[in-house]
C-alpha positions as a printed NumPy array, in Angstrom:
array([[  6.269,  32.708, -32.04 ],
       [  9.535,  31.132, -33.157],
       [ 10.731,  32.362, -36.53 ],
       [ 12.546,  29.843, -38.698],
       [ 14.527,  30.371, -41.866],
       [ 16.663,  33.362, -42.878],
       [ 15.05 ,  36.722, -42.268],
       [ 16.849,  38.76 , -44.933],
       [ 16.621,  38.147, -48.67 ],
       [ 20.179,  37.783, -49.992],
       [ 21.383,  40.939, -51.712],
       [ 18.47 ,  43.114, -50.569],
       [ 19.444,  46.588, -49.416],
       [ 18.429,  47.684, -45.925],
       [ 18.975,  51.424, -46.169],
       [ 15.184,  51.967, -46.058],
       [ 14.557,  49.867, -42.941],
       [ 11.352,  50.554, -41.005],
       [ 11.098,  47.72 , -38.514],
       [ 12.934,  49.69 , -35.817],
       [ 10.265,  52.398, -36.051],
       [  7.137,  50.275, -36.491],
       [  7.956,  46.915, -34.919],
       [  5.501,  44.344, -36.176],
       [  4.104,  40.988, -35.109],
       [  6.142,  37.807, -35.21 ],
       [  4.816,  35.289, -37.735],
       [  5.765,  32.123, -39.575],
       [  5.25 ,  33.17 , -43.188],
       [  3.347,  30.877, -45.558],
       [  1.913,  33.513, -47.942],
       [  3.49 ,  36.063, -50.295],
       [  1.266,  38.954, -51.416],
       [  2.324,  40.808, -54.568],
       [  1.533,  44.522, -55.029],
       [  2.399,  47.142, -57.634],
       [  3.378,  50.621, -56.452],
       [  1.803,  52.555, -59.375],
       [  4.931,  54.686, -59.436],
       [  8.328,  54.664, -61.124],
       [ 10.703,  54.83 , -58.161],
       [ 11.096,  53.537, -54.624],
       [  8.165,  54.931, -52.584],
       [  8.589,  56.71 , -49.282],
       [  5.689,  54.709, -47.781],
       [  4.762,  57.612, -45.466],
       [  8.007,  57.111, -43.616],
       [  7.342,  53.384, -43.392],
       [  3.747,  53.571, -42.143],
       [  2.475,  51.739, -45.249],
       [  5.591,  49.766, -46.165],
       [  5.755,  46.117, -47.273],
       [  8.453,  43.648, -46.283],
       [ 10.314,  44.185, -49.559],
       [ 10.27 ,  46.399, -52.644],
       [ 11.617,  45.356, -56.04 ],
       [ 12.817,  48.32 , -58.124],
       [ 13.483,  47.617, -61.815],
       [ 16.908,  48.73 , -63.043],
       [ 15.913,  49.06 , -66.678],
       [ 19.432,  49.714, -67.965],
       [ 20.934,  46.706, -66.175],
       [ 17.835,  44.526, -66.792],
       [ 17.571,  43.415, -63.181],
       [ 15.611,  44.105, -59.995],
       [ 17.155,  45.976, -57.092],
       [ 15.63 ,  44.73 , -53.847],
       [ 15.038,  46.781, -50.711],
       [ 13.988,  45.11 , -47.469],
       [ 11.99 ,  47.078, -44.905],
       [ 10.969,  44.388, -42.392],
       [ 12.195,  40.867, -41.579],
       [ 10.489,  38.118, -43.588],
       [  8.656,  36.77 , -40.525],
       [  7.633,  40.189, -39.166],
       [  4.333,  41.729, -40.242],
       [  4.535,  44.762, -42.516],
       [  1.938,  47.438, -43.274],
       [  0.795,  47.475, -46.921],
       [ -2.693,  45.977, -46.49 ],
       [ -5.88 ,  47.443, -45.081],
       [ -7.062,  45.632, -41.955],
       [-10.577,  46.725, -41.043],
       [-11.982,  46.335, -37.519],
       [-13.494,  42.911, -36.949],
       [-13.348,  40.241, -39.614],
       [-10.047,  38.6  , -40.516],
       [ -6.438,  39.618, -40.013],
       [ -4.501,  40.739, -43.096],
       [ -1.027,  42.183, -42.462],
       [ -0.456,  39.876, -39.503],
       [ -1.73 ,  36.602, -41.   ],
       [  1.64 ,  34.979, -41.848],
       [  2.044,  37.275, -44.87 ],
       [  5.234,  38.516, -46.528],
       [  4.386,  41.491, -48.737],
       [  6.302,  42.484, -51.88 ],
       [  5.793,  45.745, -53.78 ],
       [  6.815,  45.78 , -57.44 ],
       [  7.705,  49.255, -58.672],
       [  5.735,  50.023, -61.834],
       [  2.092,  49.829, -62.817],
       [ -0.717,  47.401, -63.612],
       [ -2.982,  50.169, -64.94 ],
       [ -3.198,  50.227, -68.775],
       [ -4.182,  53.902, -68.818],
       [ -1.238,  54.943, -66.671],
       [  1.023,  52.715, -68.762],
       [ -0.163,  54.439, -71.944],
       [  0.32 ,  57.887, -70.375],
       [  3.871,  57.09 , -69.283],
       [  4.643,  55.587, -72.689],
       [  3.371,  58.686, -74.484],
       [  5.559,  60.949, -72.345],
       [  8.643,  58.73 , -72.644],
       [  8.758,  57.755, -68.978],
       [ 10.516,  54.399, -68.75 ],
       [  8.809,  51.869, -66.49 ],
       [  7.66 ,  48.281, -66.12 ],
       [  4.07 ,  47.51 , -67.03 ],
       [  3.711,  44.344, -64.982],
       [  0.994,  42.628, -67.08 ],
       [  3.526,  42.722, -69.948],
       [  6.664,  42.557, -67.839],
       [  9.943,  41.735, -69.589],
       [ 11.293,  38.271, -68.936],
       [ 14.148,  39.497, -66.737],
       [ 11.693,  41.29 , -64.418],
       [  9.453,  38.238, -64.026],
       [ 12.541,  36.106, -63.441],
       [ 13.677,  38.439, -60.669],
       [ 10.348,  38.054, -58.882],
       [ 10.366,  34.304, -59.53 ],
       [ 13.775,  33.94 , -57.911],
       [ 12.437,  35.579, -54.762],
       [  9.436,  33.229, -54.755],
       [ 11.76 ,  30.25 , -55.2  ],
       [ 13.799,  31.453, -52.215],
       [ 10.634,  31.951, -50.137],
       [  9.574,  28.425, -51.044],
       [ 12.937,  26.882, -50.257],
       [ 13.626,  28.805, -47.047],
       [ 10.107,  29.41 , -45.687],
       [  7.988,  26.669, -47.32 ],
       [  5.715,  29.146, -49.135],
       [  3.843,  26.961, -51.658],
       [  4.399,  27.821, -55.315],
       [  0.725,  28.047, -56.15 ],
       [ -2.009,  30.644, -56.031],
       [ -5.473,  31.736, -57.165],
       [ -6.687,  30.878, -60.659],
       [ -8.044,  34.376, -61.373],
       [ -5.623,  37.257, -62.053],
       [ -7.924,  39.712, -63.85 ],
       [ -6.703,  42.873, -65.542],
       [ -6.989,  46.244, -63.859],
       [ -9.419,  48.07 , -63.533],
       [-11.736,  45.047, -63.513],
       [ -9.669,  43.687, -60.643],
       [-10.549,  46.679, -58.449],
       [-12.904,  45.835, -55.607],
       [-14.194,  42.41 , -56.57 ],
       [-15.091,  43.219, -60.16 ],
       [-13.991,  39.838, -61.485],
       [-14.976,  37.752, -58.474],
       [-11.337,  37.165, -57.604],
       [-11.263,  38.401, -53.992],
       [-11.13 ,  35.726, -51.307],
       [-13.721,  35.294, -48.605],
       [-12.494,  35.583, -45.043],
       [-12.595,  31.821, -44.6  ],
       [-10.667,  31.156, -47.799],
       [ -8.069,  33.774, -46.863],
       [ -7.578,  32.206, -43.432],
       [ -6.897,  28.842, -45.093],
       [ -4.772,  30.145, -47.978],
       [ -1.083,  29.289, -48.346],
       [  0.864,  30.328, -51.433],
       [  1.249,  33.409, -53.625],
       [ -1.542,  35.904, -54.288],
       [ -2.061,  39.553, -55.178],
       [ -3.378,  42.561, -53.309],
       [ -6.485,  42.058, -55.467],
       [ -7.201,  38.763, -53.682],
       [ -7.005,  39.92 , -50.05 ],
       [-10.303,  40.473, -48.176],
       [-11.045,  43.827, -46.513],
       [ -9.083,  45.488, -49.354],
       [-10.281,  46.999, -52.63 ],
       [ -7.058,  47.589, -54.609],
       [ -6.72 ,  45.727, -57.913],
       [ -2.947,  45.284, -58.136],
       [ -0.937,  43.599, -59.56 ],
       [ -3.57 ,  43.106, -62.273],
       [ -3.023,  40.572, -65.035],
       [  0.573,  39.693, -64.229],
       [  1.544,  36.442, -65.986],
       [  1.128,  34.302, -62.884],
       [  1.468,  30.959, -64.68 ],
       [  4.815,  32.007, -66.121],
       [  5.904,  33.451, -62.79 ],
       [  5.253,  30.149, -61.034],
       [  6.886,  28.178, -63.851],
       [ 10.027,  30.28 , -63.525],
       [  9.945,  29.998, -59.73 ],
       [  9.714,  26.212, -59.825],
       [ 12.581,  26.094, -62.326],
       [ 14.681,  28.256, -59.993],
       [ 14.276,  25.979, -56.961],
       [ 17.61 ,  24.177, -56.424],
       [ 17.711,  20.451, -57.083]])
């Protein structure tokens, strides 16, 4: 399949590059899936075996996101479960983005109590949401990913499994184009990124699109 558009997000570091080790399928991306890592630093991803296309690491002191790219935009990455039979997940025109931090209110409270600085994505600071929004604007401009997504972004842990009825059917997933969360992808049970402020994220992304 021909890949169109730039394959590397401007400014993203490539010193944790896994495509040479794991290859991946060629795609023409029309979906971005957002995850949270449930950790406070760049994951090792089992040496790349479970890596996304990109990871956004909050630099809390500088109030910005540091981006790491692990696979080309139009090459499948490895952060979703893909069960035998059914639909395709990682390889269905999906660019995957991990956001370092948590969507779990209990983990957030535990880290707060012990003074461990982090981003709690359901209450993310404006600069962090803006950093994600700028990537979505770029994905829209360069790869025609629609700036829209599911209506339901329930809070974790209700988002785990299909506790809030948010997870897509196989047919809906096959037809979907836009921005969604790990919580929306069929054949998966994770509930990230929880109740991220999706409306604000899309508003900021649309405002960041040139012209």
